[in-house]
């Protein structure tokens, strides 16, 4: 009886001891040291996944969410976000969420527009039919970098894809207008007019063309009101 | 044939009575853990993740059981000296080996079936409906773990359980890398190295052939005949392993 | 008629250890066991008894030489239909119950389940394990395992039964039961080939013995022929003699030991016996017992072992 009591006491002491040490050790880990740092590039990670690529991508995806959450609540710096997203894409290119997440969060929240666009380019590669990816690239160029010239071809591409919303068409024209290219805008509108099936849209585009032709909207001088159309 | 059947049933009985199926509890716990994390961490794509995780867990548990049980099949009989009485009966050593193998395949089959049931239940609970396409991947996973079990038996006919386990695990890992091995070889300038890797490429099982987890989760079209061809490849490879095992086993002394 | 067992120039070498050092377990063994004989295979531990038996049932392959059972090579699987084998300190599938275990082994002979059921019941009776049919073997004691092992060796009604140390690990009752079973097999006309290092067991039931020492057969033959029928000595126990007087017998006896009142006098042969009896009466002593000592298997065995040592 005495003996078993002793054993229980020793067990408790050892258990509490290891718990204390664990507490101390946890303090050594500074938050600066990102565990993500140790992830190799996707080129090496993919063979090492041994066929569990999708599962590994999912686990990294959950890691991404918590990484984002942690930094969003603290320093709002995300130096490793694009790296881990690229890894996920390497492992599971058809997983579409990381493209959306990277394309929007990296530019909007982390101000890493080029990296956001790089991820979106990979999205186009994986899903050439999804209009959102070129659209976001165009948006990033225009909104964050005020570069309508680079944005326009992407938005144009987006507007040509299935399921693209109709409001992209005037947007494209507007963007070309911003780049002071009456000719290009006109060419685009005429093409859109030819492709449009809806009578109302057709009428709308025709009006637009007429305005350019009549000189009311002169893109070469920048005298326009794209927003109203 | 009756002899093989009797040994297979006995092997299955051993696995069941040694509580191998308790591993299902761990499978269930892992899956429930995954779904808990899902509730907290992810915004969308819950369905995809639960399918990925489920298929991966079925695969991992299957491989683990194939290795753990497989390396013990023959060595335990020798260690516990049960093989003496068995081989004193009119039983060919090859019959003994095939019976043992079919016993473990039966065990793996039942285990896979139960895991599949639990997995489908979970997918259904998460609103994913009943996605029968997933069964294609599970079928090939079953072929893969059957190959792994045959590898384990081969090693255990001439090696200790510990070494057999290490060897089998290595073959499992390399079996997923043979494609890369081949790529390295074909880009190499060294003729001897190229031939050597080519030799290993065909000698070792290409386990990536049995991996269509990604394809079924995304409902991608599979190349016509892919499943049939992969399964046939697996069966031929298992045959190759069993014949080799029997050849080693035939020569062996049981001190 | 071909003998039940025929062993010709059987040699077995093992390569063991990292450097595969060769050691000889059996060298040039020649042996014949007639049908219907009960053959005791004797020898100290490590002499090669178990190796011989394993070579006979084919779990070991000979380095050279050959063995035949009923005239057919041991390499043929079919000969095993007529053989029963009990290994030394058997260890069986402990997750099976006693009757499941016998059922499984019966299936290996292709026996139908109805015939097996009857046979199994009979065997449980024979080895006195009634009531333990539904108990898992992991709950069996060592003696019970030995008994169920014997039962599995008899499941196919074999013509030849090979038993490796069948009495080891048994209590006196168990030894007697095993002896009875062997005697019964003998009555049924079966050949029994068994090994033991307990000589009294062999002496009681064997009609033929072979002695093996360090992998070589030293002596083989019928037990009556091997044992010298002549008396080795006669031991007489005497009490009530006046102190010291017993040494008057020194010229007559081989040795004398005195313990208190009683003296043990060992005589060379029977001829001096009447003289001793008369003398004792004259001296006022009393004869307690007279025990004649014949040569035993143990004496032969020890002699063989001694021959090995020199």
GROMACS .gro file of N, CA, C and O in nm, chain B residues 2-3 6-7 10-11 13-14 17-18 77 80-93 96 100 250-255, chain C residues 12 14 16 54 57-61 77 80-81 83 85 87-89 91-97 100 104-105 107-109 136 138 152:
model
  264
  231UNK      N    1  -0.813  -2.647  -5.024
  231UNK     CA    2  -0.869  -2.644  -4.889
  231UNK      C    3  -0.766  -2.605  -4.786
  231UNK      O    4  -0.796  -2.537  -4.688
  232UNK      N    5  -0.642  -2.652  -4.811
  232UNK     CA    6  -0.534  -2.621  -4.719
  232UNK      C    7  -0.510  -2.470  -4.716
  232UNK      O    8  -0.503  -2.408  -4.610
  235UNK      N    9  -0.791  -2.300  -4.535
  235UNK     CA   10  -0.785  -2.318  -4.390
  235UNK      C   11  -0.681  -2.225  -4.329
  235UNK      O   12  -0.705  -2.162  -4.225
  236UNK      N   13  -0.564  -2.214  -4.394
  236UNK     CA   14  -0.458  -2.128  -4.340
  236UNK      C   15  -0.499  -1.980  -4.349
  236UNK      O   16  -0.476  -1.902  -4.256
  239UNK      N   17  -0.748  -1.907  -4.081
  239UNK     CA   18  -0.681  -1.905  -3.951
  239UNK      C   19  -0.602  -1.775  -3.931
  239UNK      O   20  -0.601  -1.718  -3.822
  240UNK      N   21  -0.537  -1.728  -4.039
  240UNK     CA   22  -0.462  -1.603  -4.031
  240UNK      C   23  -0.555  -1.486  -4.004
  240UNK      O   24  -0.526  -1.398  -3.923
  242UNK      N   25  -0.843  -1.506  -3.856
  242UNK     CA   26  -0.890  -1.522  -3.719
  242UNK      C   27  -0.788  -1.464  -3.622
  242UNK      O   28  -0.821  -1.396  -3.525
  243UNK      N   29  -0.659  -1.493  -3.650
  243UNK     CA   30  -0.553  -1.443  -3.563
  243UNK      C   31  -0.556  -1.290  -3.559
  243UNK      O   32  -0.549  -1.230  -3.452
  246UNK      N   33  -0.858  -1.176  -3.361
  246UNK     CA   34  -0.850  -1.200  -3.216
  246UNK      C   35  -0.736  -1.123  -3.153
  246UNK      O   36  -0.736  -1.100  -3.033
  247UNK      N   37  -0.637  -1.084  -3.231
  247UNK     CA   38  -0.531  -1.000  -3.177
  247UNK      C   39  -0.568  -0.852  -3.188
  247UNK      O   40  -0.484  -0.765  -3.176
  306UNK      N   41   0.528  -1.723  -3.688
  306UNK     CA   42   0.513  -1.869  -3.692
  306UNK      C   43   0.645  -1.937  -3.660
  306UNK      O   44   0.648  -2.043  -3.600
  309UNK      N   45   0.737  -1.851  -3.277
  309UNK     CA   46   0.656  -1.927  -3.181
  309UNK      C   47   0.659  -2.076  -3.210
  309UNK      O   48   0.589  -2.153  -3.147
  310UNK      N   49   0.735  -2.114  -3.309
  310UNK     CA   50   0.757  -2.254  -3.345
  310UNK      C   51   0.629  -2.326  -3.386
  310UNK      O   52   0.620  -2.448  -3.377
  311UNK      N   53   0.529  -2.249  -3.427
  311UNK     CA   54   0.407  -2.314  -3.474
  311UNK      C   55   0.426  -2.371  -3.613
  311UNK      O   56   0.353  -2.458  -3.656
  312UNK      N   57   0.528  -2.320  -3.681
  312UNK     CA   58   0.550  -2.363  -3.819
  312UNK      C   59   0.591  -2.510  -3.826
  312UNK      O   60   0.565  -2.578  -3.923
  313UNK      N   61   0.653  -2.561  -3.719
  313UNK     CA   62   0.698  -2.701  -3.721
  313UNK      C   63   0.581  -2.797  -3.736
  313UNK      O   64   0.583  -2.886  -3.819
  314UNK      N   65   0.480  -2.777  -3.651
  314UNK     CA   66   0.366  -2.868  -3.660
  314UNK      C   67   0.292  -2.848  -3.791
  314UNK      O   68   0.242  -2.944  -3.848
  315UNK      N   69   0.290  -2.723  -3.838
  315UNK     CA   70   0.216  -2.696  -3.960
  315UNK      C   71   0.283  -2.764  -4.080
  315UNK      O   72   0.217  -2.828  -4.162
  316UNK      N   73   0.415  -2.751  -4.089
  316UNK     CA   74   0.485  -2.809  -4.203
  316UNK      C   75   0.501  -2.960  -4.189
  316UNK      O   76   0.541  -3.027  -4.284
  317UNK      N   77   0.472  -3.012  -4.070
  317UNK     CA   78   0.474  -3.157  -4.054
  317UNK      C   79   0.347  -3.219  -4.112
  317UNK      O   80   0.336  -3.340  -4.125
  318UNK      N   81   0.251  -3.134  -4.143
  318UNK     CA   82   0.127  -3.179  -4.207
  318UNK      C   83   0.150  -3.175  -4.359
  318UNK      O   84   0.244  -3.113  -4.406
  319UNK      N   85   0.062  -3.240  -4.433
  319UNK     CA   86   0.083  -3.238  -4.580
  319UNK      C   87   0.054  -3.100  -4.639
  319UNK      O   88  -0.046  -3.080  -4.706
  320UNK      N   89   0.141  -3.004  -4.612
  320UNK     CA   90   0.123  -2.866  -4.656
  320UNK      C   91   0.251  -2.824  -4.728
  320UNK      O   92   0.359  -2.831  -4.672
  321UNK      N   93   0.236  -2.783  -4.855
  321UNK     CA   94   0.351  -2.729  -4.927
  321UNK      C   95   0.386  -2.593  -4.869
  321UNK      O   96   0.296  -2.520  -4.827
  322UNK      N   97   0.512  -2.561  -4.870
  322UNK     CA   98   0.550  -2.430  -4.816
  322UNK      C   99   0.484  -2.318  -4.895
  322UNK      O  100   0.446  -2.215  -4.838
  325UNK      N  101   0.142  -2.271  -4.770
  325UNK     CA  102   0.146  -2.200  -4.642
  325UNK      C  103   0.155  -2.050  -4.667
  325UNK      O  104   0.079  -1.971  -4.612
  329UNK      N  105  -0.127  -1.767  -4.595
  329UNK     CA  106  -0.097  -1.653  -4.506
  329UNK      C  107  -0.129  -1.522  -4.577
  329UNK      O  108  -0.187  -1.431  -4.519
  479UNK      N  109   1.117  -2.182  -4.968
  479UNK     CA  110   1.138  -2.324  -4.993
  479UNK      C  111   1.275  -2.369  -4.942
  479UNK      O  112   1.290  -2.477  -4.888
  480UNK      N  113   1.373  -2.281  -4.957
  480UNK     CA  114   1.511  -2.317  -4.923
  480UNK      C  115   1.538  -2.306  -4.775
  480UNK      O  116   1.640  -2.351  -4.726
  481UNK      N  117   1.448  -2.242  -4.705
  481UNK     CA  118   1.482  -2.202  -4.569
  481UNK      C  119   1.477  -2.317  -4.469
  481UNK      O  120   1.393  -2.405  -4.477
  482UNK      N  121   1.572  -2.315  -4.375
  482UNK     CA  122   1.572  -2.408  -4.262
  482UNK      C  123   1.503  -2.341  -4.144
  482UNK      O  124   1.518  -2.222  -4.123
  483UNK      N  125   1.429  -2.421  -4.066
  483UNK     CA  126   1.368  -2.367  -3.944
  483UNK      C  127   1.430  -2.436  -3.825
  483UNK      O  128   1.396  -2.549  -3.794
  484UNK      N  129   1.525  -2.368  -3.767
  484UNK     CA  130   1.598  -2.429  -3.655
  484UNK      C  131   1.514  -2.434  -3.530
  484UNK      O  132   1.442  -2.341  -3.502
  496UNK      N  133   2.405  -3.282  -4.116
  496UNK     CA  134   2.349  -3.147  -4.118
  496UNK      C  135   2.449  -3.051  -4.055
  496UNK      O  136   2.492  -3.069  -3.942
  498UNK      N  137   2.510  -2.639  -3.977
  498UNK     CA  138   2.447  -2.506  -3.973
  498UNK      C  139   2.554  -2.400  -3.988
  498UNK      O  140   2.666  -2.417  -3.943
  500UNK      N  141   2.605  -2.029  -3.867
  500UNK     CA  142   2.541  -1.935  -3.775
  500UNK      C  143   2.632  -1.816  -3.749
  500UNK      O  144   2.751  -1.819  -3.776
  538UNK      N  145   1.359  -3.296  -3.708
  538UNK     CA  146   1.320  -3.189  -3.800
  538UNK      C  147   1.358  -3.225  -3.944
  538UNK      O  148   1.289  -3.185  -4.038
  541UNK      N  149   1.079  -3.455  -4.071
  541UNK     CA  150   0.951  -3.397  -4.112
  541UNK      C  151   0.969  -3.286  -4.216
  541UNK      O  152   0.872  -3.228  -4.262
  542UNK      N  153   1.095  -3.257  -4.252
  542UNK     CA  154   1.118  -3.167  -4.365
  542UNK      C  155   1.120  -3.020  -4.333
  542UNK      O  156   1.110  -2.938  -4.423
  543UNK      N  157   1.131  -2.980  -4.208
  543UNK     CA  158   1.147  -2.837  -4.182
  543UNK      C  159   1.294  -2.797  -4.193
  543UNK      O  160   1.327  -2.680  -4.203
  544UNK      N  161   1.383  -2.896  -4.190
  544UNK     CA  162   1.523  -2.871  -4.219
  544UNK      C  163   1.559  -2.950  -4.344
  544UNK      O  164   1.504  -3.056  -4.369
  545UNK      N  165   1.654  -2.894  -4.420
  545UNK     CA  166   1.702  -2.966  -4.537
  545UNK      C  167   1.839  -3.023  -4.504
  545UNK      O  168   1.924  -2.952  -4.450
  561UNK      N  169   0.578  -3.444  -5.010
  561UNK     CA  170   0.479  -3.391  -4.917
  561UNK      C  171   0.379  -3.500  -4.877
  561UNK      O  172   0.335  -3.508  -4.763
  564UNK      N  173   0.357  -3.713  -4.556
  564UNK     CA  174   0.317  -3.653  -4.428
  564UNK      C  175   0.173  -3.688  -4.390
  564UNK      O  176   0.132  -3.665  -4.276
  565UNK      N  177   0.100  -3.745  -4.487
  565UNK     CA  178  -0.037  -3.789  -4.453
  565UNK      C  179  -0.034  -3.894  -4.344
  565UNK      O  180  -0.129  -3.906  -4.268
  567UNK      N  181   0.196  -3.929  -4.099
  567UNK     CA  182   0.288  -3.896  -3.991
  567UNK      C  183   0.223  -3.801  -3.891
  567UNK      O  184   0.145  -3.714  -3.928
  569UNK      N  185   0.349  -3.545  -3.563
  569UNK     CA  186   0.472  -3.490  -3.506
  569UNK      C  187   0.439  -3.396  -3.391
  569UNK      O  188   0.352  -3.310  -3.401
  571UNK      N  189   0.645  -3.130  -3.162
  571UNK     CA  190   0.776  -3.068  -3.137
  571UNK      C  191   0.805  -3.053  -2.988
  571UNK      O  192   0.715  -3.068  -2.904
  572UNK      N  193   0.931  -3.022  -2.960
  572UNK     CA  194   0.972  -3.004  -2.821
  572UNK      C  195   0.909  -2.877  -2.766
  572UNK      O  196   0.900  -2.777  -2.835
  573UNK      N  197   0.870  -2.881  -2.640
  573UNK     CA  198   0.796  -2.772  -2.574
  573UNK      C  199   0.711  -2.693  -2.674
  573UNK      O  200   0.744  -2.582  -2.710
  575UNK      N  201   0.438  -2.478  -2.876
  575UNK     CA  202   0.375  -2.350  -2.851
  575UNK      C  203   0.280  -2.332  -2.968
  575UNK      O  204   0.323  -2.329  -3.081
  576UNK      N  205   0.152  -2.326  -2.940
  576UNK     CA  206   0.058  -2.326  -3.051
  576UNK      C  207  -0.012  -2.192  -3.064
  576UNK      O  208   0.013  -2.101  -2.986
  577UNK      N  209  -0.101  -2.184  -3.164
  577UNK     CA  210  -0.177  -2.060  -3.188
  577UNK      C  211  -0.260  -2.032  -3.064
  577UNK      O  212  -0.366  -2.092  -3.044
  578UNK      N  213  -0.214  -1.939  -2.982
  578UNK     CA  214  -0.277  -1.926  -2.852
  578UNK      C  215  -0.411  -1.853  -2.857
  578UNK      O  216  -0.481  -1.847  -2.759
  579UNK      N  217  -0.446  -1.800  -2.976
  579UNK     CA  218  -0.574  -1.732  -2.986
  579UNK      C  219  -0.686  -1.829  -3.021
  579UNK      O  220  -0.802  -1.790  -3.026
  580UNK      N  221  -0.649  -1.955  -3.049
  580UNK     CA  222  -0.751  -2.054  -3.082
  580UNK      C  223  -0.793  -2.130  -2.957
  580UNK      O  224  -0.715  -2.144  -2.863
  581UNK      N  225  -0.917  -2.180  -2.957
  581UNK     CA  226  -0.956  -2.269  -2.849
  581UNK      C  227  -0.905  -2.409  -2.884
  581UNK      O  228  -0.866  -2.436  -2.997
  584UNK      N  229  -1.092  -2.564  -3.175
  584UNK     CA  230  -1.064  -2.492  -3.301
  584UNK      C  231  -0.926  -2.531  -3.354
  584UNK      O  232  -0.906  -2.548  -3.474
  588UNK      N  233  -0.859  -2.698  -3.709
  588UNK     CA  234  -0.771  -2.637  -3.810
  588UNK      C  235  -0.671  -2.739  -3.863
  588UNK      O  236  -0.653  -2.754  -3.984
  589UNK      N  237  -0.607  -2.812  -3.774
  589UNK     CA  238  -0.508  -2.909  -3.818
  589UNK      C  239  -0.570  -3.025  -3.895
  589UNK      O  240  -0.509  -3.078  -3.987
  591UNK      N  241  -0.827  -2.990  -4.086
  591UNK     CA  242  -0.857  -2.938  -4.220
  591UNK      C  243  -0.737  -2.949  -4.313
  591UNK      O  244  -0.752  -2.967  -4.434
  592UNK      N  245  -0.619  -2.939  -4.256
  592UNK     CA  246  -0.498  -2.948  -4.337
  592UNK      C  247  -0.484  -3.087  -4.401
  592UNK      O  248  -0.411  -3.103  -4.497
  593UNK      N  249  -0.552  -3.184  -4.342
  593UNK     CA  250  -0.551  -3.318  -4.401
  593UNK      C  251  -0.672  -3.338  -4.491
  593UNK      O  252  -0.696  -3.448  -4.539
  620UNK      N  253  -0.935  -2.102  -2.472
  620UNK     CA  254  -0.826  -2.058  -2.559
  620UNK      C  255  -0.693  -2.116  -2.511
  620UNK      O  256  -0.669  -2.126  -2.391
  622UNK      N  257  -0.418  -1.995  -2.489
  622UNK     CA  258  -0.334  -1.908  -2.404
  622UNK      C  259  -0.362  -1.932  -2.257
  622UNK      O  260  -0.284  -1.893  -2.171
  636UNK      N  261  -0.287  -3.325  -3.146
  636UNK     CA  262  -0.273  -3.278  -3.285
  636UNK      C  263  -0.186  -3.373  -3.363
  636UNK      O  264  -0.204  -3.390  -3.483
   0.00000   0.00000   0.00000
